[in-house]
PDB file of C-alpha atoms in Angstrom:
ATOM      1  CA  MET C 144      30.631   6.316  43.521  1.00 40.00           C
ATOM      2  CA  SER C 145      30.460   8.017  47.003  1.00 40.00           C
ATOM      3  CA  GLY C 146      27.991   8.128  49.574  1.00 41.00           C
ATOM      4  CA  ALA C 147      26.240  11.133  51.316  1.00 48.00           C
ATOM      5  CA  ASP C 148      27.218  12.792  54.041  1.00 78.00           C
ATOM      6  CA  LEU C 149      24.512  15.227  54.516  1.00 85.00           C
ATOM      7  CA  ASP C 150      20.781  14.221  54.681  1.00 84.00           C
ATOM      8  CA  GLY C 151      18.218  16.514  54.879  1.00 86.00           C
ATOM      9  CA  VAL C 152      20.555  19.136  56.630  1.00 93.00           C
ATOM     10  CA  GLU C 153      19.508  22.521  56.551  1.00 96.00           C
ATOM     11  CA  LEU C 154      22.166  24.971  55.327  1.00 97.00           C
ATOM     12  CA  VAL C 155      21.901  29.050  54.958  1.00 98.00           C
ATOM     13  CA  VAL C 156      22.492  31.149  52.074  1.00 98.00           C
ATOM     14  CA  ALA C 157      25.748  33.312  53.301  1.00 97.00           C
ATOM     15  CA  GLY C 158      26.423  34.887  49.682  1.00 97.00           C
ATOM     16  CA  ARG C 159      24.948  35.235  46.636  1.00 97.00           C
ATOM     17  CA  ASP C 160      26.973  36.713  43.252  1.00 96.00           C
ATOM     18  CA  GLU C 161      26.575  36.549  39.567  1.00 95.00           C
ATOM     19  CA  ALA C 162      29.131  34.524  37.591  1.00 95.00           C
ATOM     20  CA  ALA C 163      27.991  35.451  34.169  1.00 96.00           C
ATOM     21  CA  ALA C 164      24.086  36.453  32.578  1.00 95.00           C
ATOM     22  CA  GLY C 165      21.773  34.339  34.205  1.00 95.00           C
ATOM     23  CA  VAL C 166      23.703  32.613  36.611  1.00 97.00           C
ATOM     24  CA  ALA C 167      23.803  32.486  40.195  1.00 97.00           C
ATOM     25  CA  VAL C 168      26.578  31.530  42.254  1.00 98.00           C
ATOM     26  CA  LEU C 169      25.215  30.557  46.096  1.00 98.00           C
ATOM     27  CA  ARG C 170      27.583  29.651  48.886  1.00 98.00           C
ATOM     28  CA  LEU C 171      26.089  27.603  51.506  1.00 98.00           C
ATOM     29  CA  CYS C 172      27.212  27.580  55.248  1.00 97.00           C
ATOM     30  CA  ARG C 173      25.618  25.649  58.280  1.00 97.00           C
ATOM     31  CA  PRO C 174      23.668  28.521  59.845  1.00 95.00           C
ATOM     32  CA  GLY C 175      25.917  28.282  63.242  1.00 92.00           C
ATOM     33  CA  GLY C 176      29.111  27.771  61.447  1.00 92.00           C
ATOM     34  CA  GLY C 177      31.520  24.643  61.522  1.00 93.00           C
ATOM     35  CA  ASP C 178      32.949  22.363  58.896  1.00 95.00           C
ATOM     36  CA  LEU C 179      31.057  20.766  56.195  1.00 96.00           C
ATOM     37  CA  PRO C 180      31.802  17.505  54.849  1.00 96.00           C
ATOM     38  CA  ALA C 181      34.444  16.747  52.722  1.00 96.00           C
ATOM     39  CA  TRP C 182      34.252  16.515  48.704  1.00 97.00           C
ATOM     40  CA  THR C 183      36.151  16.016  45.762  1.00 97.00           C
ATOM     41  CA  PRO C 184      36.064  17.391  42.204  1.00 98.00           C
ATOM     42  CA  GLY C 185      33.097  16.328  39.842  1.00 97.00           C
ATOM     43  CA  ALA C 186      30.797  16.332  43.227  1.00 96.00           C
ATOM     44  CA  HIS C 187      27.142  17.454  43.342  1.00 95.00           C
ATOM     45  CA  LEU C 188      24.885  18.274  46.064  1.00 94.00           C
ATOM     46  CA  ASP C 189      21.280  17.728  46.122  1.00 92.00           C
ATOM     47  CA  LEU C 190      19.181  20.973  46.985  1.00 95.00           C
ATOM     48  CA  GLU C 191      15.529  20.186  48.277  1.00 93.00           C
ATOM     49  CA  LEU C 192      13.561  22.858  46.726  1.00 91.00           C
ATOM     50  CA  GLY C 193       9.785  22.119  47.963  1.00 86.00           C
ATOM     51  CA  PRO C 194       7.414  18.738  47.346  1.00 84.00           C
ATOM     52  CA  GLY C 195       8.677  16.693  44.383  1.00 76.00           C
ATOM     53  CA  LEU C 196      11.332  19.504  43.612  1.00 85.00           C
ATOM     54  CA  VAL C 197      14.865  18.366  44.059  1.00 87.00           C
ATOM     55  CA  ARG C 198      17.647  19.563  41.988  1.00 89.00           C
ATOM     56  CA  GLN C 199      21.102  18.271  41.465  1.00 91.00           C
ATOM     57  CA  TYR C 200      23.928  21.257  41.109  1.00 95.00           C
ATOM     58  CA  SER C 201      27.949  20.298  40.885  1.00 96.00           C
ATOM     59  CA  LEU C 202      29.937  22.063  43.294  1.00 97.00           C
ATOM     60  CA  CYS C 203      32.457  24.584  42.130  1.00 96.00           C
ATOM     61  CA  GLY C 204      34.116  25.979  44.863  1.00 94.00           C
ATOM     62  CA  ASP C 205      37.304  24.989  46.984  1.00 96.00           C
ATOM     63  CA  PRO C 206      37.332  21.484  48.130  1.00 96.00           C
ATOM     64  CA  ALA C 207      39.928  22.787  50.850  1.00 96.00           C
ATOM     65  CA  ASP C 208      37.211  25.301  52.190  1.00 96.00           C
ATOM     66  CA  ARG C 209      35.403  22.963  54.606  1.00 95.00           C
ATOM     67  CA  GLY C 210      33.317  25.883  56.083  1.00 96.00           C
ATOM     68  CA  THR C 211      31.030  26.750  52.566  1.00 97.00           C
ATOM     69  CA  LEU C 212      29.525  24.681  49.516  1.00 98.00           C
ATOM     70  CA  ARG C 213      29.312  26.652  46.528  1.00 98.00           C
ATOM     71  CA  ILE C 214      27.210  25.847  43.728  1.00 98.00           C
ATOM     72  CA  ALA C 215      26.084  27.713  40.389  1.00 97.00           C
ATOM     73  CA  VAL C 216      22.810  27.591  38.784  1.00 97.00           C
ATOM     74  CA  GLN C 217      21.873  28.830  35.574  1.00 95.00           C
ATOM     75  CA  LEU C 218      18.392  30.106  35.194  1.00 94.00           C
ATOM     76  CA  GLU C 219      16.433  27.907  32.567  1.00 89.00           C
ATOM     77  CA  PRO C 220      13.153  30.257  31.922  1.00 83.00           C
ATOM     78  CA  GLU C 221      11.619  26.925  30.061  1.00 78.00           C
ATOM     79  CA  GLY C 222      12.868  24.269  32.744  1.00 76.00           C
ATOM     80  CA  ARG C 223      10.833  22.505  35.236  1.00 75.00           C
ATOM     81  CA  GLY C 224      11.229  25.298  38.129  1.00 83.00           C
ATOM     82  CA  GLY C 225      14.374  24.235  40.201  1.00 89.00           C
ATOM     83  CA  SER C 226      16.324  26.823  38.607  1.00 93.00           C
ATOM     84  CA  ARG C 227      13.676  29.400  39.127  1.00 94.00           C
ATOM     85  CA  HIS C 228      13.259  28.478  42.599  1.00 93.00           C
ATOM     86  CA  VAL C 229      17.042  29.124  43.031  1.00 96.00           C
ATOM     87  CA  HIS C 230      17.078  32.458  41.432  1.00 96.00           C
ATOM     88  CA  GLU C 231      13.760  34.055  43.105  1.00 95.00           C
ATOM     89  CA  ARG C 232      13.823  32.568  46.190  1.00 96.00           C
ATOM     90  CA  LEU C 233      17.429  31.260  47.673  1.00 97.00           C
ATOM     91  CA  ILE C 234      18.703  35.049  48.398  1.00 96.00           C
ATOM     92  CA  PRO C 235      21.036  35.587  51.283  1.00 97.00           C
ATOM     93  CA  GLY C 236      19.616  34.606  54.730  1.00 97.00           C
ATOM     94  CA  ALA C 237      17.257  31.932  52.991  1.00 97.00           C
ATOM     95  CA  THR C 238      17.427  28.265  54.154  1.00 97.00           C
ATOM     96  CA  VAL C 239      17.931  25.153  51.844  1.00 97.00           C
ATOM     97  CA  ARG C 240      17.622  21.195  52.850  1.00 96.00           C
ATOM     98  CA  VAL C 241      20.466  19.440  51.239  1.00 95.00           C
ATOM     99  CA  ARG C 242      21.538  16.012  50.557  1.00 92.00           C
ATOM    100  CA  GLY C 243      25.586  14.984  49.512  1.00 90.00           C
ATOM    101  CA  PRO C 244      27.948  15.910  48.777  1.00 94.00           C
ATOM    102  CA  ARG C 245      27.644  12.344  46.113  1.00 91.00           C
ATOM    103  CA  ASN C 246      30.177  11.992  43.311  1.00 93.00           C
ATOM    104  CA  ASN C 247      29.123  10.252  40.287  1.00 91.00           C
ATOM    105  CA  PHE C 248      32.033  11.902  37.578  1.00 94.00           C
ATOM    106  CA  PRO C 249      35.215  11.870  40.174  1.00 96.00           C
ATOM    107  CA  LEU C 250      38.687  12.814  38.762  1.00 98.00           C
ATOM    108  CA  VAL C 251      40.895   9.984  37.847  1.00 97.00           C
ATOM    109  CA  ALA C 252      44.717  10.333  38.531  1.00 97.00           C
ATOM    110  CA  ALA C 253      46.424  10.763  35.497  1.00 97.00           C
ATOM    111  CA  ALA C 254      49.764  12.439  33.834  1.00 97.00           C
ATOM    112  CA  ARG C 255      47.435  14.503  31.222  1.00 97.00           C
ATOM    113  CA  TYR C 256      43.958  15.762  30.799  1.00 98.00           C
ATOM    114  CA  LEU C 257      41.694  16.993  28.024  1.00 98.00           C
ATOM    115  CA  PHE C 258      38.696  19.092  29.534  1.00 98.00           C
ATOM    116  CA  VAL C 259      35.693  20.331  27.271  1.00 98.00           C
ATOM    117  CA  ALA C 260      33.028  22.314  28.999  1.00 98.00           C
ATOM    118  CA  GLY C 261      30.015  23.768  27.562  1.00 97.00           C
ATOM    119  CA  GLY C 262      27.975  26.417  29.413  1.00 96.00           C
ATOM    120  CA  ILE C 263      27.047  25.756  32.646  1.00 96.00           C
ATOM    121  CA  GLY C 264      29.138  22.433  32.540  1.00 97.00           C
ATOM    122  CA  ILE C 265      32.263  24.176  33.496  1.00 98.00           C
ATOM    123  CA  THR C 266      30.879  24.020  37.497  1.00 97.00           C
ATOM    124  CA  PRO C 267      32.279  20.532  38.244  1.00 97.00           C
ATOM    125  CA  ILE C 268      35.208  20.845  35.197  1.00 98.00           C
ATOM    126  CA  GLY C 269      36.501  24.061  37.201  1.00 98.00           C
ATOM    127  CA  PRO C 270      37.499  22.146  40.277  1.00 98.00           C
ATOM    128  CA  MET C 271      39.185  19.419  38.456  1.00 98.00           C
ATOM    129  CA  VAL C 272      41.011  21.913  36.478  1.00 98.00           C
ATOM    130  CA  ALA C 273      42.454  23.164  39.863  1.00 98.00           C
ATOM    131  CA  ALA C 274      43.036  19.786  41.126  1.00 98.00           C
ATOM    132  CA  ALA C 275      45.136  18.792  37.943  1.00 98.00           C
ATOM    133  CA  ASP C 276      47.105  21.708  37.847  1.00 98.00           C
ATOM    134  CA  ALA C 277      48.079  21.195  41.813  1.00 98.00           C
ATOM    135  CA  ALA C 278      49.031  17.828  41.163  1.00 98.00           C
ATOM    136  CA  GLY C 279      51.499  18.858  38.437  1.00 98.00           C
ATOM    137  CA  ALA C 280      49.176  17.357  35.330  1.00 98.00           C
ATOM    138  CA  ASP C 281      49.641  18.402  31.828  1.00 98.00           C
ATOM    139  CA  TRP C 282      46.278  19.704  31.065  1.00 98.00           C
ATOM    140  CA  ARG C 283      44.253  21.398  28.639  1.00 98.00           C
ATOM    141  CA  LEU C 284      40.441  23.146  28.834  1.00 98.00           C
ATOM    142  CA  VAL C 285      38.570  23.703  25.743  1.00 98.00           C
ATOM    143  CA  TYR C 286      35.383  25.874  27.174  1.00 98.00           C
ATOM    144  CA  GLY C 287      32.428  27.000  24.991  1.00 97.00           C
ATOM    145  CA  GLY C 288      29.400  29.083  25.421  1.00 97.00           C
ATOM    146  CA  ARG C 289      26.690  30.807  23.823  1.00 95.00           C
ATOM    147  CA  SER C 290      28.561  34.293  24.333  1.00 97.00           C
ATOM    148  CA  ARG C 291      31.231  35.401  26.824  1.00 96.00           C
ATOM    149  CA  ALA C 292      28.649  37.458  28.885  1.00 96.00           C
ATOM    150  CA  THR C 293      26.937  33.925  29.554  1.00 96.00           C
ATOM    151  CA  MET C 294      30.292  31.722  30.070  1.00 98.00           C
ATOM    152  CA  ALA C 295      30.768  31.462  34.109  1.00 97.00           C
ATOM    153  CA  PHE C 296      33.857  31.832  35.393  1.00 97.00           C
ATOM    154  CA  ALA C 297      35.648  32.740  31.969  1.00 97.00           C
ATOM    155  CA  ASP C 298      37.466  35.265  32.744  1.00 95.00           C
ATOM    156  CA  THR C 299      38.868  34.033  36.154  1.00 96.00           C
ATOM    157  CA  LEU C 300      40.050  30.856  34.506  1.00 97.00           C
ATOM    158  CA  ARG C 301      41.481  32.617  31.874  1.00 96.00           C
ATOM    159  CA  ALA C 302      43.275  34.788  33.925  1.00 97.00           C
ATOM    160  CA  LYS C 303      44.484  31.881  36.328  1.00 97.00           C
ATOM    161  CA  TYR C 304      45.842  29.726  33.674  1.00 98.00           C
ATOM    162  CA  GLY C 305      46.628  31.696  30.327  1.00 97.00           C
ATOM    163  CA  ASP C 306      46.687  29.962  27.551  1.00 96.00           C
ATOM    164  CA  ARG C 307      45.626  26.144  29.149  1.00 98.00           C
ATOM    165  CA  VAL C 308      42.308  27.940  28.685  1.00 98.00           C
ATOM    166  CA  THR C 309      40.914  28.301  25.503  1.00 97.00           C
ATOM    167  CA  LEU C 310      37.433  29.780  25.212  1.00 97.00           C
ATOM    168  CA  HIS C 311      34.942  29.524  22.507  1.00 97.00           C
ATOM    169  CA  PRO C 312      31.979  32.075  22.263  1.00 97.00           C
ATOM    170  CA  GLN C 313      29.790  30.792  19.623  1.00 96.00           C
ATOM    171  CA  ASP C 314      28.549  34.298  18.499  1.00 96.00           C
ATOM    172  CA  GLU C 315      32.544  35.132  17.860  1.00 96.00           C
ATOM    173  CA  THR C 316      34.117  31.741  16.774  1.00 94.00           C
ATOM    174  CA  GLY C 317      30.921  29.510  16.534  1.00 93.00           C
ATOM    175  CA  LEU C 318      30.621  25.579  17.662  1.00 91.00           C
ATOM    176  CA  LEU C 319      33.688  24.166  19.180  1.00 95.00           C
ATOM    177  CA  ASP C 320      35.712  22.132  16.351  1.00 95.00           C
ATOM    178  CA  LEU C 321      35.408  18.532  17.863  1.00 97.00           C
ATOM    179  CA  ASP C 322      36.751  16.868  14.860  1.00 96.00           C
ATOM    180  CA  ALA C 323      39.953  18.583  15.260  1.00 96.00           C
ATOM    181  CA  LEU C 324      39.791  18.558  18.944  1.00 96.00           C
ATOM    182  CA  LEU C 325      38.847  14.888  18.929  1.00 96.00           C
ATOM    183  CA  ALA C 326      41.103  13.871  15.772  1.00 94.00           C
ATOM    184  CA  ARG C 327      43.163  10.963  17.519  1.00 92.00           C
ATOM    185  CA  PRO C 328      42.552   9.288  20.766  1.00 91.00           C
ATOM    186  CA  ALA C 329      44.127  11.287  23.596  1.00 86.00           C
ATOM    187  CA  ASP C 330      47.360  10.623  25.768  1.00 91.00           C
ATOM    188  CA  GLY C 331      45.479  11.121  28.635  1.00 95.00           C
ATOM    189  CA  LEU C 332      41.745  11.456  29.720  1.00 97.00           C
ATOM    190  CA  VAL C 333      39.288  13.486  28.384  1.00 98.00           C
ATOM    191  CA  TYR C 334      36.364  15.082  30.911  1.00 98.00           C
ATOM    192  CA  CYS C 335      33.193  16.453  29.110  1.00 97.00           C
ATOM    193  CA  CYS C 336      30.144  18.119  30.861  1.00 97.00           C
ATOM    194  CA  GLY C 337      27.766  20.051  29.152  1.00 95.00           C
ATOM    195  CA  PRO C 338      24.647  20.113  27.003  1.00 93.00           C
ATOM    196  CA  GLU C 339      23.541  17.006  25.571  1.00 92.00           C
ATOM    197  CA  SER C 340      24.240  17.964  22.324  1.00 93.00           C
ATOM    198  CA  LEU C 341      27.793  18.571  23.177  1.00 96.00           C
ATOM    199  CA  ILE C 342      28.277  15.001  25.350  1.00 95.00           C
ATOM    200  CA  ALA C 343      26.472  12.804  22.388  1.00 93.00           C
ATOM    201  CA  ALA C 344      29.214  14.768  19.833  1.00 96.00           C
ATOM    202  CA  VAL C 345      31.967  14.151  21.810  1.00 97.00           C
ATOM    203  CA  GLU C 346      31.014  10.198  22.452  1.00 95.00           C
ATOM    204  CA  GLN C 347      30.670   9.884  18.938  1.00 95.00           C
ATOM    205  CA  ARG C 348      33.884  10.853  17.792  1.00 96.00           C
ATOM    206  CA  CYS C 349      35.510   8.733  21.009  1.00 95.00           C
ATOM    207  CA  ARG C 350      33.436   5.729  20.413  1.00 93.00           C
ATOM    208  CA  THR C 351      36.428   3.815  19.150  1.00 93.00           C
ATOM    209  CA  TRP C 352      38.857   5.172  21.775  1.00 95.00           C
ATOM    210  CA  PRO C 353      39.974   2.794  24.400  1.00 93.00           C
ATOM    211  CA  ALA C 354      37.872   2.143  26.967  1.00 89.00           C
ATOM    212  CA  GLY C 355      37.740   4.466  30.538  1.00 91.00           C
ATOM    213  CA  THR C 356      39.559   7.146  28.222  1.00 95.00           C
ATOM    214  CA  LEU C 357      36.445   9.617  27.850  1.00 95.00           C
ATOM    215  CA  HIS C 358      34.424  10.396  31.334  1.00 95.00           C
ATOM    216  CA  VAL C 359      31.150  12.522  30.891  1.00 95.00           C
ATOM    217  CA  GLU C 360      28.340  13.809  33.505  1.00 93.00           C
ATOM    218  CA  ARG C 361      24.696  14.475  31.953  1.00 88.00           C
ATOM    219  CA  PHE C 362      22.713  17.019  33.706  1.00 79.00           C
ATOM    220  CA  THR C 363      19.508  15.305  31.546  1.00 75.00           C
ATOM    221  CA  PRO C 364      18.788  11.730  30.826  1.00 75.00           C
ATOM    222  CA  LEU C 365      19.115   9.880  27.964  1.00 74.00           C
ATOM    223  CA  ALA C 366      16.528   9.229  25.515  1.00 69.00           C
ATOM    224  CA  PRO C 367      13.952   6.688  27.014  1.00 70.00           C
ATOM    225  CA  VAL C 368      14.811   3.107  26.043  1.00 66.00           C
ATOM    226  CA  ASP C 369      12.149   2.236  23.137  1.00 63.00           C
ATOM    227  CA  GLY C 370       9.535  -1.231  23.712  1.00 61.00           C
ATOM    228  CA  ALA C 371       7.252  -1.705  26.164  1.00 68.00           C
ATOM    229  CA  ASP C 372       8.511  -3.147  29.728  1.00 84.00           C
ATOM    230  CA  THR C 373       7.358  -6.275  30.670  1.00 88.00           C
ATOM    231  CA  ALA C 374       6.477  -7.329  34.681  1.00 93.00           C
ATOM    232  CA  VAL C 375       9.655  -8.480  36.492  1.00 94.00           C
ATOM    233  CA  GLU C 376       9.896  -9.980  39.829  1.00 95.00           C
ATOM    234  CA  VAL C 377      12.370  -8.389  42.658  1.00 96.00           C
ATOM    235  CA  GLU C 378      13.727 -10.309  45.534  1.00 96.00           C
ATOM    236  CA  LEU C 379      14.345  -7.578  48.753  1.00 96.00           C
ATOM    237  CA  THR C 380      16.878  -9.460  50.642  1.00 95.00           C
ATOM    238  CA  LEU C 381      17.082  -7.186  53.524  1.00 95.00           C
ATOM    239  CA  SER C 382      13.276  -6.539  53.746  1.00 93.00           C
ATOM    240  CA  GLY C 383      12.496 -10.185  53.164  1.00 94.00           C
ATOM    241  CA  ARG C 384      10.003  -9.455  50.489  1.00 93.00           C
ATOM    242  CA  THR C 385       9.412 -10.246  46.774  1.00 95.00           C
ATOM    243  CA  LEU C 386       7.285  -8.236  45.040  1.00 94.00           C
ATOM    244  CA  THR C 387       6.265  -8.153  41.084  1.00 95.00           C
ATOM    245  CA  VAL C 388       6.598  -4.759  39.415  1.00 95.00           C
ATOM    246  CA  PRO C 389       4.036  -4.547  36.437  1.00 93.00           C
ATOM    247  CA  PRO C 390       4.682  -2.442  33.227  1.00 92.00           C
ATOM    248  CA  GLY C 391       4.774   0.959  33.202  1.00 90.00           C
ATOM    249  CA  THR C 392       5.685   1.239  37.040  1.00 94.00           C
ATOM    250  CA  SER C 393       9.164   1.423  38.064  1.00 94.00           C
ATOM    251  CA  ILE C 394      10.848  -0.623  40.751  1.00 96.00           C
ATOM    252  CA  LEU C 395      11.636   2.301  42.720  1.00 95.00           C
ATOM    253  CA  GLU C 396       8.172   2.764  42.877  1.00 94.00           C
ATOM    254  CA  ALA C 397       7.177  -0.254  43.684  1.00 95.00           C
ATOM    255  CA  VAL C 398       9.353  -0.702  46.003  1.00 94.00           C
ATOM    256  CA  GLU C 399       8.129   2.526  47.950  1.00 93.00           C
ATOM    257  CA  ALA C 400       4.795   1.438  47.752  1.00 94.00           C
ATOM    258  CA  ALA C 401       5.668  -1.811  49.599  1.00 94.00           C
ATOM    259  CA  GLY C 402       6.725   0.300  52.460  1.00 93.00           C
ATOM    260  CA  VAL C 403      10.541  -0.048  52.144  1.00 93.00           C
ATOM    261  CA  GLN C 404      12.363   3.032  52.200  1.00 88.00           C
ATOM    262  CA  VAL C 405      15.027   3.867  49.558  1.00 88.00           C
ATOM    263  CA  LEU C 406      16.744   7.340  49.504  1.00 83.00           C
ATOM    264  CA  SER C 407      15.756   8.688  45.832  1.00 84.00           C
ATOM    265  CA  SER C 408      16.247  12.412  44.385  1.00 80.00           C
ATOM    266  CA  CYS C 409      16.049  12.850  40.567  1.00 83.00           C
ATOM    267  CA  ARG C 410      13.954   9.542  39.475  1.00 87.00           C
ATOM    268  CA  GLU C 411      15.416  10.194  35.889  1.00 87.00           C
ATOM    269  CA  GLY C 412      18.709   8.009  36.323  1.00 88.00           C
ATOM    270  CA  THR C 413      21.099  10.998  36.378  1.00 85.00           C
ATOM    271  CA  CYS C 414      21.839  11.492  39.935  1.00 86.00           C
ATOM    272  CA  GLY C 415      23.009   8.285  41.173  1.00 86.00           C
ATOM    273  CA  THR C 416      21.043   8.563  44.777  1.00 86.00           C
ATOM    274  CA  CYS C 417      18.785   5.390  44.502  1.00 92.00           C
ATOM    275  CA  GLU C 418      21.638   2.894  42.948  1.00 93.00           C
ATOM    276  CA  THR C 419      21.172  -0.174  44.615  1.00 95.00           C
ATOM    277  CA  PRO C 420      23.548  -3.349  44.909  1.00 95.00           C
ATOM    278  CA  VAL C 421      22.451  -6.285  42.529  1.00 95.00           C
ATOM    279  CA  LEU C 422      22.868  -9.863  44.176  1.00 95.00           C
ATOM    280  CA  ALA C 423      21.226 -11.775  41.075  1.00 94.00           C
ATOM    281  CA  GLY C 424      19.645 -11.469  38.033  1.00 95.00           C
ATOM    282  CA  VAL C 425      20.805  -9.432  34.956  1.00 94.00           C
ATOM    283  CA  PRO C 426      19.609  -5.362  35.313  1.00 94.00           C
ATOM    284  CA  GLU C 427      18.791  -3.447  31.739  1.00 93.00           C
ATOM    285  CA  HIS C 428      20.337  -0.164  32.317  1.00 93.00           C
ATOM    286  CA  ARG C 429      18.779   2.816  31.551  1.00 92.00           C
ATOM    287  CA  ASP C 430      20.478   5.396  33.534  1.00 91.00           C
ATOM    288  CA  SER C 431      23.066   8.035  32.376  1.00 86.00           C
ATOM    289  CA  LEU C 432      25.558   7.718  34.697  1.00 86.00           C
ATOM    290  CA  LEU C 433      27.037   4.307  34.695  1.00 88.00           C
ATOM    291  CA  THR C 434      30.356   3.374  32.461  1.00 83.00           C
ATOM    292  CA  GLU C 435      29.807   0.416  29.983  1.00 81.00           C
ATOM    293  CA  ALA C 436      32.407  -1.551  32.140  1.00 81.00           C
ATOM    294  CA  GLU C 437      30.343  -0.882  35.495  1.00 87.00           C
ATOM    295  CA  ARG C 438      27.068  -2.093  33.218  1.00 89.00           C
ATOM    296  CA  ALA C 439      28.947  -5.239  32.139  1.00 87.00           C
ATOM    297  CA  VAL C 440      29.534  -5.890  35.670  1.00 91.00           C
ATOM    298  CA  GLY C 441      25.903  -5.730  36.297  1.00 92.00           C
ATOM    299  CA  ASP C 442      26.658  -5.639  40.207  1.00 94.00           C
ATOM    300  CA  THR C 443      24.765  -2.163  40.835  1.00 95.00           C
ATOM    301  CA  MET C 444      21.664  -0.597  39.174  1.00 96.00           C
ATOM    302  CA  MET C 445      19.427   2.854  39.297  1.00 95.00           C
ATOM    303  CA  ILE C 446      16.104   1.340  40.159  1.00 96.00           C
ATOM    304  CA  CYS C 447      14.350   4.674  39.515  1.00 94.00           C
ATOM    305  CA  VAL C 448      14.919   4.114  35.752  1.00 93.00           C
ATOM    306  CA  SER C 449      16.662   1.046  35.164  1.00 94.00           C
ATOM    307  CA  ARG C 450      14.858  -2.738  34.608  1.00 93.00           C
ATOM    308  CA  SER C 451      15.729  -6.467  34.256  1.00 93.00           C
ATOM    309  CA  VAL C 452      16.773  -8.556  31.261  1.00 92.00           C
ATOM    310  CA  THR C 453      15.894 -11.418  33.482  1.00 93.00           C
ATOM    311  CA  PRO C 454      12.595 -12.227  34.772  1.00 93.00           C
ATOM    312  CA  ARG C 455      13.809 -12.035  38.371  1.00 95.00           C
ATOM    313  CA  LEU C 456      16.467  -9.756  40.032  1.00 96.00           C
ATOM    314  CA  THR C 457      17.706 -10.137  43.578  1.00 96.00           C
ATOM    315  CA  LEU C 458      18.185  -6.364  45.050  1.00 96.00           C
ATOM    316  CA  GLU C 459      20.038  -5.658  48.384  1.00 96.00           C
ATOM    317  CA  LEU C 460      17.286  -3.796  49.771  1.00 96.00           C
TER     318      LEU C 460
END
């Protein structure tokens, strides 16, 4: 997972368009112009929208455009306020503080890809499609949404790539036929992003496939782990501190309370900002980012949600 290149830098909204009903596309630039950090398909940007209001949005522009970072934000009227803030306040000329880009959903080189997108999940998939096509890979995109009017970039993708892109507006064709689409293990890699219902359904159908075939990115955290937390002792090697983290308190909260500075953002295990090296002990992973292989290695953890299997953890903090 890559580190961040921007840390609290203020960017200006240089332009704003509507990619679909309820989907605003923002073009972010440095106020005085100039290059922005390089990024790769699957990367996201943290937007600091207000006190305690930090949200992650996938980059959906062209990585070759070093002067602009582009994000697409779907309005969620019943959400927690982030998308509403973007739609109401981030008009051309407004500024917003950002961190990143950071990539927890990188495109692995392969000869063949199946891309499955649902709704606003098309945002990280679009640049992946472009990269796969430029590399000469054999690829296919299956993209579902509530209706054509709500499917951002659908017309553009279809016009550019033709029959390689299959659109499934639910009000016209129903839900994606995942049983047919994923009837047998893919001869290549599968990338999926969208609502939790879609990701869970795809994961269920791919559960017996070879490890590393399926790659997903979630916008919302997995369901909380059942059961009560127990206290855990955490040694911080760089700070020379040892803390006892009581039940009901996250490791991140305990570390912050002790005065140790840690970068964090979502605090729900989806963004990867607080990823911390584990030097000893066995973490109990509760994030929505790490793969099963990464969890098995156990040398890193998201301290905002994850805990410990062992009574003691040693962290590089």
